[in-house]
mmCIF file of C-alpha atoms in Angstrom:
data_model
loop_
_atom_site.group_PDB
_atom_site.id
_atom_site.type_symbol
_atom_site.label_atom_id
_atom_site.label_comp_id
_atom_site.label_asym_id
_atom_site.label_seq_id
_atom_site.Cartn_x
_atom_site.Cartn_y
_atom_site.Cartn_z
ATOM 1 C CA MET E 1 169.065 66.587 120.633
ATOM 2 C CA GLN E 2 167.541 69.637 122.221
ATOM 3 C CA LEU E 3 168.908 72.770 123.805
ATOM 4 C CA LEU E 4 167.440 74.474 126.855
ATOM 5 C CA ALA E 5 168.530 78.111 126.952
ATOM 6 C CA HIS E 6 168.169 80.708 129.677
ATOM 7 C CA TYR E 7 168.600 84.386 128.790
ATOM 8 C CA ARG E 8 168.969 87.026 131.490
ATOM 9 C CA ILE E 9 168.029 90.348 129.935
ATOM 10 C CA SER E 10 168.314 93.973 130.955
ATOM 11 C CA SER E 11 166.306 95.689 128.272
ATOM 12 C CA GLY E 12 162.805 94.362 128.733
ATOM 13 C CA TYR E 13 160.903 91.697 126.864
ATOM 14 C CA ASP E 14 159.830 93.781 123.855
ATOM 15 C CA ARG E 15 163.411 94.564 122.823
ATOM 16 C CA PHE E 16 164.447 90.948 123.410
ATOM 17 C CA LYS E 17 161.537 89.531 121.395
ATOM 18 C CA SER E 18 162.116 91.887 118.490
ATOM 19 C CA ALA E 19 165.799 90.882 118.273
ATOM 20 C CA PHE E 20 164.893 87.208 118.823
ATOM 21 C CA ASP E 21 162.462 87.263 115.898
ATOM 22 C CA ALA E 22 164.991 89.055 113.683
ATOM 23 C CA ASP E 23 167.623 86.394 114.520
ATOM 24 C CA ALA E 24 165.461 83.446 113.371
ATOM 25 C CA GLU E 25 167.239 83.007 110.040
ATOM 26 C CA ASP E 26 170.719 82.983 111.629
ATOM 27 C CA ARG E 27 169.602 80.441 114.242
ATOM 28 C CA GLY E 28 168.118 78.278 111.515
ATOM 29 C CA HIS E 29 171.335 78.356 109.489
ATOM 30 C CA ASN E 30 173.112 77.142 112.625
ATOM 31 C CA SER E 31 170.908 74.111 113.342
ATOM 32 C CA LEU E 32 168.613 75.696 115.934
ATOM 33 C CA SER E 33 164.825 75.476 115.563
ATOM 34 C CA VAL E 34 162.665 77.072 118.256
ATOM 35 C CA LEU E 35 160.226 74.657 119.873
ATOM 36 C CA GLN E 36 159.048 76.885 122.718
ATOM 37 C CA LEU E 37 159.781 80.297 124.241
ATOM 38 C CA TRP E 38 158.842 81.145 127.843
ATOM 39 C CA ARG E 39 158.881 84.435 129.711
ATOM 40 C CA GLU E 40 159.547 83.923 133.418
ATOM 41 C CA ASP E 41 159.518 87.637 134.242
ATOM 42 C CA ASP E 42 160.892 90.897 132.797
ATOM 43 C CA SER E 43 164.491 89.702 133.207
ATOM 44 C CA ASN E 44 164.414 85.962 132.449
ATOM 45 C CA ILE E 45 163.540 84.250 129.191
ATOM 46 C CA TRP E 46 163.756 80.508 128.510
ATOM 47 C CA ALA E 47 163.846 78.821 125.108
ATOM 48 C CA LEU E 48 163.729 75.210 123.992
ATOM 49 C CA TYR E 49 165.372 74.460 120.650
ATOM 50 C CA ASP E 50 165.610 71.392 118.477
ATOM 51 C CA VAL E 51 169.259 70.926 117.452
ATOM 52 C CA ALA E 52 170.088 69.271 114.122
ATOM 53 C CA ASP E 53 173.894 69.677 114.363
ATOM 54 C CA ALA E 54 175.334 70.192 117.845
ATOM 55 C CA ALA E 55 178.744 71.356 116.575
ATOM 56 C CA ALA E 56 177.180 74.067 114.398
ATOM 57 C CA ALA E 57 174.890 75.170 117.227
ATOM 58 C CA ARG E 58 177.782 75.370 119.698
ATOM 59 C CA ALA E 59 179.889 77.361 117.231
ATOM 60 C CA TYR E 60 177.025 79.832 116.771
ATOM 61 C CA LEU E 61 176.416 80.166 120.512
ATOM 62 C CA ASN E 62 180.141 80.692 121.156
ATOM 63 C CA GLY E 63 180.551 83.440 118.568
ATOM 64 C CA ALA E 64 177.929 84.750 116.173
ATOM 65 C CA ALA E 65 175.228 84.877 118.851
ATOM 66 C CA ASP E 66 177.115 87.792 120.427
ATOM 67 C CA VAL E 67 175.498 90.109 117.868
ATOM 68 C CA PHE E 68 172.034 88.886 118.861
ATOM 69 C CA ASN E 69 172.903 89.178 122.557
ATOM 70 C CA SER E 70 173.955 92.818 122.195
ATOM 71 C CA GLN E 71 170.852 93.710 120.159
ATOM 72 C CA ALA E 72 168.519 91.892 122.565
ATOM 73 C CA GLY E 73 169.990 93.297 125.788
ATOM 74 C CA VAL E 74 171.172 89.875 126.968
ATOM 75 C CA MET E 75 173.379 90.147 130.056
ATOM 76 C CA ALA E 76 173.996 86.422 130.621
ATOM 77 C CA THR E 77 173.163 83.087 129.045
ATOM 78 C CA ASP E 78 173.113 79.487 130.175
ATOM 79 C CA PHE E 79 172.820 76.650 127.664
ATOM 80 C CA HIS E 80 172.177 72.947 128.267
ATOM 81 C CA PHE E 81 172.280 70.393 125.453
ATOM 82 C CA VAL E 82 169.994 67.514 126.436
ATOM 83 C CA GLU E 83 168.740 64.257 124.955
ATOM 84 C CA THR E 84 165.674 62.220 125.805
ATOM 85 C CA ALA E 85 166.606 59.613 128.398
#
């Protein structure tokens, strides 16, 4: 399973990327491995994750990720769990 994530940020890419890199261990402990990160513009970042345990990933995204979001200047998120058809 994979996760396509969209982050709408207010703080600029440098702040986001610094917090994103610092959060790698927490994401990893919660079944999320980064496959790709895209920068659409200064306010929109997209990430593709491999998901080992969907329940653990959802729990992280619904709670612990709030710390990352505040540090990274994330204003809104949109997550889609997808599988190869």
